[in-house]
Amino acid sequence: MAEDNEARSATFPAPPLGRFYEIGGRRLLVYRAGSGDPSVVILPGAGAVGLDYFNVQQGAAKVVESIVYDRAGTGWSDRVPLPRSSTEVTDELAELLAVVGIDPPYLLVGHSLGGLYARHFATRFPEMVSGLVLLDPAHEDYDAFMPEELRDSKDDRMAQAQAATDQAMALELPEEVLAFYRMLFEAEVTGWPEAVRAPLIDAHVSPEWFKVGFLEATNLDDLYREIREAGPLPDLPMIVLCSMGVDDFRRAVAGGMSEEVFAQEIDGRHRLYEQFASSIPKGECRPVEGVGHVTMHLRRGNLVLAAINDVLRN
């Protein structure tokens, strides 16, 4: 399995956009658009890839240079053993941006797991970051803000996640599961250029990409330990966007969770991000109504862009 995980992702057609840069003997996919400083760098969530943020990137590129990329082991980039430490991921990003020739400082836009990596990058390399826009970022105190029912079921959820990972590793995903997720993805990117939309959806519903999505987030406790040990964020402009709804992707993995618990989960997340944003002088939390964790940037790209522009002005 290790050999399979390290193999180059050669089973898919060439990516619809971008080019490869070699970092440490690995090819990483990068797509650049626009011009102007500071450059906006988008860090995808687990199970996501750079081109999932195509709409946000194109909007940001009207003002400054905007970059999306696939981390090693994900998307169209070369395969590596997963999961990895945040130190490995942030070192890789720093080296990649230098090789591509993008000068700091950067405005980092991080979603979910990418939000944790963006925070860690800013803490480790404060002189290289001009600001942060974080979309439902993974956070080490998340469970403490969750309703009791979700905290009590953490072990069950971890067991379910492990079972799902084992199934994905075995590449035994039922066709009806793949068809269901295809339908969800297609509904979210209906207005995108077909040359980007079609290959992106095809790759997302492949067993290989499903496997990668599970694997990358299987070391959250270790990642949380890293971020705690890294120390506080530097004093920089930061906007945290908090999804205030539930999307079909969340419902699909929630196992019949009640609407009451969904509401408690959203309230806990909002309280966490309010507290987190207030931990630095220029931090702000903005609720994003009517969307869930996975679809925030797809359905409310205008609000993500507004946050980017506000941080740029700051």
Short mmCIF file of C-alpha atoms in Angstrom, two decimals:
data_model
loop_
_atom_site.label_atom_id
_atom_site.label_comp_id
_atom_site.label_asym_id
_atom_site.label_seq_id
_atom_site.Cartn_x
_atom_site.Cartn_y
_atom_site.Cartn_z
CA MET A 1 0.00 0.00 0.00
CA ALA A 2 2.89 2.40 0.72
CA GLU A 3 4.19 1.92 -2.80
CA ASP A 4 0.73 2.59 -4.17
CA ASN A 5 0.41 5.74 -2.04
CA GLU A 6 3.77 7.04 -3.29
CA ALA A 7 3.01 6.36 -6.93
CA ARG A 8 2.58 9.28 -9.26
CA SER A 9 -1.07 10.02 -10.00
CA ALA A 10 -0.89 8.94 -13.62
CA THR A 11 -4.39 7.46 -13.95
CA PHE A 12 -6.02 10.83 -14.68
CA PRO A 13 -5.78 13.07 -17.72
CA ALA A 14 -3.57 16.13 -17.47
CA PRO A 15 -5.01 18.83 -15.18
CA PRO A 16 -7.15 21.37 -17.05
CA LEU A 17 -5.12 24.33 -15.76
CA GLY A 18 -1.73 25.03 -14.26
CA ARG A 19 1.76 23.59 -14.50
CA PHE A 20 3.99 21.38 -12.39
CA TYR A 21 6.93 22.54 -10.26
CA GLU A 22 9.40 20.12 -8.73
CA ILE A 23 9.96 20.33 -4.98
CA GLY A 24 12.13 17.73 -3.30
CA GLY A 25 11.80 15.36 -6.23
CA ARG A 26 8.00 15.70 -6.35
CA ARG A 27 5.85 17.48 -8.90
CA LEU A 28 3.28 19.88 -7.43
CA LEU A 29 0.49 21.40 -9.49
CA VAL A 30 0.24 25.21 -9.36
CA TYR A 31 -2.13 27.53 -11.19
CA ARG A 32 -1.45 31.28 -11.18
CA ALA A 33 -3.76 34.08 -12.31
CA GLY A 34 -3.72 37.86 -12.11
CA SER A 35 -0.96 40.21 -11.01
CA GLY A 36 -0.19 42.52 -8.12
CA ASP A 37 0.92 42.31 -4.51
CA PRO A 38 0.46 40.83 -2.01
CA SER A 39 -0.19 37.50 -3.68
CA VAL A 40 -3.21 35.52 -2.49
CA VAL A 41 -2.37 31.85 -1.82
CA ILE A 42 -5.28 29.43 -1.31
CA LEU A 43 -4.81 26.33 0.87
CA PRO A 44 -7.50 23.67 0.24
CA GLY A 45 -9.24 21.62 2.88
CA ALA A 46 -8.74 17.88 3.26
CA GLY A 47 -10.36 16.06 0.36
CA ALA A 48 -10.28 19.26 -1.69
CA VAL A 49 -7.80 20.48 -4.32
CA GLY A 50 -6.65 23.83 -5.58
CA LEU A 51 -9.05 24.05 -8.51
CA ASP A 52 -12.02 23.58 -6.17
CA TYR A 53 -11.42 27.26 -5.36
CA PHE A 54 -11.34 28.36 -9.00
CA ASN A 55 -14.21 30.80 -8.50
CA VAL A 56 -12.51 32.54 -5.57
CA GLN A 57 -9.16 32.57 -7.32
CA GLN A 58 -10.58 34.17 -10.45
CA GLY A 59 -12.28 36.86 -8.39
CA ALA A 60 -9.13 37.63 -6.41
CA ALA A 61 -7.08 37.67 -9.62
CA LYS A 62 -8.97 40.77 -10.74
CA VAL A 63 -7.10 42.66 -8.01
CA VAL A 64 -3.86 40.80 -7.22
CA GLU A 65 -1.98 37.67 -8.21
CA SER A 66 -3.81 34.59 -6.96
CA ILE A 67 -2.42 31.06 -6.62
CA VAL A 68 -4.03 27.67 -6.09
CA TYR A 69 -2.04 24.48 -5.68
CA ASP A 70 -2.30 20.80 -4.76
CA ARG A 71 -0.28 19.67 -1.76
CA ALA A 72 1.99 16.66 -2.29
CA GLY A 73 -0.10 13.53 -2.00
CA THR A 74 -3.30 15.25 -3.14
CA GLY A 75 -5.05 16.17 -6.36
CA TRP A 76 -2.86 16.11 -9.46
CA SER A 77 0.37 16.45 -7.48
CA ASP A 78 2.66 13.47 -6.96
CA ARG A 79 1.74 10.92 -4.33
CA VAL A 80 3.51 10.74 -0.96
CA PRO A 81 2.71 8.78 2.18
CA LEU A 82 -0.21 10.35 4.05
CA PRO A 83 -0.92 11.78 6.55
CA ARG A 84 1.88 14.32 6.99
CA SER A 85 2.84 16.75 9.72
CA SER A 86 1.95 20.43 9.47
CA THR A 87 5.66 21.23 9.56
CA GLU A 88 6.18 19.16 6.41
CA VAL A 89 3.24 20.85 4.67
CA THR A 90 4.25 24.40 5.60
CA ASP A 91 7.92 23.82 4.73
CA GLU A 92 6.78 22.50 1.37
CA LEU A 93 4.62 25.57 0.71
CA ALA A 94 7.43 27.99 1.60
CA GLU A 95 9.80 26.19 -0.76
CA LEU A 96 7.18 25.96 -3.51
CA LEU A 97 6.43 29.69 -3.47
CA ALA A 98 10.16 30.45 -3.65
CA VAL A 99 10.64 28.08 -6.59
CA VAL A 100 7.63 29.49 -8.42
CA GLY A 101 9.09 32.96 -7.90
CA ILE A 102 6.29 34.50 -5.83
CA ASP A 103 7.72 37.04 -3.42
CA PRO A 104 6.37 37.44 0.12
CA PRO A 105 4.44 38.61 1.96
CA TYR A 106 1.40 36.48 1.12
CA LEU A 107 -2.27 36.72 2.01
CA LEU A 108 -3.16 33.14 2.93
CA VAL A 109 -6.70 31.84 2.40
CA GLY A 110 -7.16 28.53 4.20
CA HIS A 111 -10.25 26.30 4.29
CA SER A 112 -10.80 23.68 7.01
CA LEU A 113 -7.53 21.69 7.30
CA GLY A 114 -5.96 24.28 5.00
CA GLY A 115 -6.90 26.89 7.60
CA LEU A 116 -4.84 25.10 10.23
CA TYR A 117 -1.89 24.92 7.82
CA ALA A 118 -2.29 28.65 7.05
CA ARG A 119 -2.20 29.50 10.77
CA HIS A 120 0.88 27.37 11.30
CA PHE A 121 2.62 28.95 8.30
CA ALA A 122 1.89 32.44 9.67
CA THR A 123 3.19 31.47 13.11
CA ARG A 124 6.37 29.89 11.76
CA PHE A 125 7.09 32.50 9.07
CA PRO A 126 5.44 35.74 10.29
CA GLU A 127 7.55 37.96 8.03
CA MET A 128 6.15 36.11 4.99
CA VAL A 129 2.44 36.67 5.74
CA SER A 130 0.48 39.89 5.37
CA GLY A 131 -2.90 38.55 6.45
CA LEU A 132 -5.22 35.55 6.83
CA VAL A 133 -8.70 34.67 5.60
CA LEU A 134 -9.81 31.41 7.21
CA LEU A 135 -12.91 29.46 6.18
CA ASP A 136 -14.17 27.18 8.98
CA PRO A 137 -10.55 26.46 9.95
CA ALA A 138 -9.66 23.24 11.77
CA HIS A 139 -8.98 24.22 15.37
CA GLU A 140 -7.46 22.39 18.31
CA ASP A 141 -10.28 23.48 20.68
CA TYR A 142 -13.11 22.41 18.37
CA ASP A 143 -14.38 19.48 20.44
CA ALA A 144 -14.56 21.62 23.60
CA PHE A 145 -17.20 23.80 21.93
CA MET A 146 -19.30 20.95 20.57
CA PRO A 147 -22.57 19.72 22.12
CA GLU A 148 -22.30 16.89 24.61
CA GLU A 149 -23.81 14.41 22.18
CA LEU A 150 -21.03 15.02 19.68
CA ARG A 151 -18.30 14.97 22.34
CA ASP A 152 -19.62 11.69 23.71
CA SER A 153 -19.72 10.19 20.25
CA LYS A 154 -16.16 11.22 19.36
CA ASP A 155 -14.82 7.67 19.78
CA ASP A 156 -17.66 6.31 17.65
CA ARG A 157 -16.98 8.92 14.99
CA MET A 158 -13.29 8.09 14.99
CA ALA A 159 -14.12 4.40 14.60
CA GLN A 160 -16.48 5.20 11.74
CA ALA A 161 -13.84 7.37 10.12
CA GLN A 162 -11.30 4.55 10.43
CA ALA A 163 -13.75 2.09 8.90
CA ALA A 164 -14.44 4.50 6.04
CA THR A 165 -10.69 4.98 5.58
CA ASP A 166 -10.13 1.23 5.49
CA GLN A 167 -12.85 0.91 2.88
CA ALA A 168 -11.41 3.74 0.82
CA MET A 169 -7.93 2.25 1.06
CA ALA A 170 -9.33 -0.99 -0.30
CA LEU A 171 -10.89 0.99 -3.18
CA GLU A 172 -14.25 -0.69 -2.54
CA LEU A 173 -16.55 2.32 -2.70
CA PRO A 174 -20.01 1.35 -3.99
CA GLU A 175 -21.04 2.84 -7.30
CA GLU A 176 -24.11 4.40 -5.71
CA VAL A 177 -21.88 6.32 -3.28
CA LEU A 178 -19.76 7.67 -6.13
CA ALA A 179 -22.88 8.58 -8.10
CA PHE A 180 -24.32 10.42 -5.10
CA TYR A 181 -21.19 12.52 -4.62
CA ARG A 182 -20.99 13.20 -8.35
CA MET A 183 -24.49 14.65 -8.16
CA LEU A 184 -23.51 16.87 -5.22
CA PHE A 185 -20.35 18.17 -6.91
CA GLU A 186 -22.12 18.81 -10.21
CA ALA A 187 -24.78 20.89 -8.46
CA GLU A 188 -22.14 23.14 -6.86
CA VAL A 189 -20.15 24.01 -9.99
CA THR A 190 -22.87 24.31 -12.65
CA GLY A 191 -21.69 27.71 -13.87
CA TRP A 192 -18.00 26.86 -14.18
CA PRO A 193 -16.18 26.49 -17.52
CA GLU A 194 -16.79 22.95 -18.76
CA ALA A 195 -13.08 22.47 -19.45
CA VAL A 196 -12.44 22.87 -15.71
CA ARG A 197 -15.67 21.42 -14.35
CA ALA A 198 -15.76 18.04 -16.11
CA PRO A 199 -12.25 16.73 -15.30
CA LEU A 200 -12.47 18.09 -11.75
CA ILE A 201 -15.70 16.20 -11.04
CA ASP A 202 -14.45 13.02 -12.70
CA ALA A 203 -11.32 13.05 -10.55
CA HIS A 204 -13.20 13.85 -7.35
CA VAL A 205 -15.47 10.82 -7.62
CA SER A 206 -12.62 8.43 -8.36
CA PRO A 207 -11.73 5.89 -5.63
CA GLU A 208 -8.14 7.21 -5.55
CA TRP A 209 -9.13 10.78 -4.70
CA PHE A 210 -11.62 9.55 -2.13
CA LYS A 211 -8.83 7.57 -0.49
CA VAL A 212 -6.56 10.61 -0.35
CA GLY A 213 -9.32 12.73 1.20
CA PHE A 214 -9.70 10.26 4.07
CA LEU A 215 -5.99 9.75 4.62
CA GLU A 216 -4.87 13.37 4.85
CA ALA A 217 -6.90 14.15 7.98
CA THR A 218 -6.24 10.98 9.98
CA ASN A 219 -3.61 12.62 12.24
CA LEU A 220 -5.63 15.55 13.59
CA ASP A 221 -4.49 15.02 17.19
CA ASP A 222 -0.86 15.28 16.06
CA LEU A 223 -1.62 18.39 14.00
CA TYR A 224 -3.38 20.01 16.95
CA ARG A 225 -0.35 19.28 19.12
CA GLU A 226 1.89 20.99 16.55
CA ILE A 227 -0.26 24.10 16.41
CA ARG A 228 -0.40 24.36 20.22
CA GLU A 229 3.36 24.06 20.48
CA ALA A 230 3.93 26.65 17.75
CA GLY A 231 2.72 29.49 19.95
CA PRO A 232 0.37 32.43 19.28
CA LEU A 233 -0.34 34.01 15.93
CA PRO A 234 1.50 37.21 15.05
CA ASP A 235 -0.42 40.49 15.07
CA LEU A 236 -1.81 40.59 11.53
CA PRO A 237 -5.19 41.18 9.88
CA MET A 238 -7.36 38.06 10.06
CA ILE A 239 -10.96 37.35 9.09
CA VAL A 240 -12.53 34.03 10.07
CA LEU A 241 -15.61 33.03 8.07
CA CYS A 242 -18.00 30.72 9.95
CA SER A 243 -20.59 28.68 8.06
CA MET A 244 -24.00 28.91 9.76
CA GLY A 245 -25.86 26.22 7.83
CA VAL A 246 -25.76 22.52 6.99
CA ASP A 247 -25.01 21.31 3.47
CA ASP A 248 -25.77 17.96 1.85
CA PHE A 249 -22.14 16.87 2.21
CA ARG A 250 -22.41 17.22 6.00
CA ARG A 251 -25.76 15.45 6.14
CA ALA A 252 -24.34 12.57 4.12
CA VAL A 253 -21.77 11.77 6.82
CA ALA A 254 -23.83 12.77 9.88
CA GLY A 255 -25.57 9.42 10.34
CA GLY A 256 -29.07 10.79 10.88
CA MET A 257 -28.07 13.53 13.33
CA SER A 258 -31.01 15.60 14.56
CA GLU A 259 -31.66 19.21 13.52
CA GLU A 260 -31.26 20.21 17.17
CA VAL A 261 -27.73 18.80 17.32
CA PHE A 262 -26.89 20.42 13.98
CA ALA A 263 -27.97 23.77 15.45
CA GLN A 264 -25.87 23.17 18.58
CA GLU A 265 -22.88 22.27 16.42
CA ILE A 266 -23.22 25.50 14.44
CA ASP A 267 -23.58 27.57 17.62
CA GLY A 268 -20.48 25.95 19.14
CA ARG A 269 -18.46 26.53 16.00
CA HIS A 270 -19.50 30.18 15.91
CA ARG A 271 -18.55 30.71 19.58
CA LEU A 272 -15.18 29.07 18.99
CA TYR A 273 -14.36 31.26 16.00
CA GLU A 274 -15.51 34.42 17.80
CA GLN A 275 -13.13 33.60 20.64
CA PHE A 276 -10.32 32.66 18.26
CA ALA A 277 -10.70 35.84 16.18
CA SER A 278 -10.64 37.99 19.32
CA SER A 279 -7.30 36.46 20.35
CA ILE A 280 -5.42 38.91 18.10
CA PRO A 281 -6.04 42.68 17.80
CA LYS A 282 -6.93 42.66 14.10
CA GLY A 283 -9.03 39.50 14.16
CA GLU A 284 -12.68 39.38 13.12
CA CYS A 285 -15.26 36.59 12.82
CA ARG A 286 -17.97 36.85 10.18
CA PRO A 287 -20.94 34.44 10.08
CA VAL A 288 -21.87 33.20 6.62
CA GLU A 289 -25.56 32.34 6.57
CA GLY A 290 -27.28 29.59 4.64
CA VAL A 291 -24.25 27.47 3.71
CA GLY A 292 -22.37 24.57 5.21
CA HIS A 293 -18.72 23.76 5.76
CA VAL A 294 -17.98 22.23 2.35
CA THR A 295 -19.97 24.65 0.21
CA MET A 296 -19.16 28.03 1.79
CA HIS A 297 -16.65 29.13 -0.86
CA LEU A 298 -18.77 27.68 -3.67
CA ARG A 299 -22.07 29.33 -2.75
CA ARG A 300 -20.76 32.46 -1.02
CA GLY A 301 -17.65 33.18 -3.05
CA ASN A 302 -18.61 36.85 -3.01
CA LEU A 303 -18.28 36.94 0.78
CA VAL A 304 -14.93 35.17 0.66
CA LEU A 305 -13.76 37.76 -1.87
CA ALA A 306 -15.09 40.59 0.31
CA ALA A 307 -13.02 39.25 3.21
CA ILE A 308 -9.94 39.00 0.98
CA ASN A 309 -10.40 42.57 -0.23
CA ASP A 310 -10.89 43.85 3.32
CA VAL A 311 -7.69 42.17 4.49
CA LEU A 312 -5.86 43.53 1.45
CA ARG A 313 -6.99 47.05 2.35
CA ASN A 314 -5.91 46.49 5.93
#
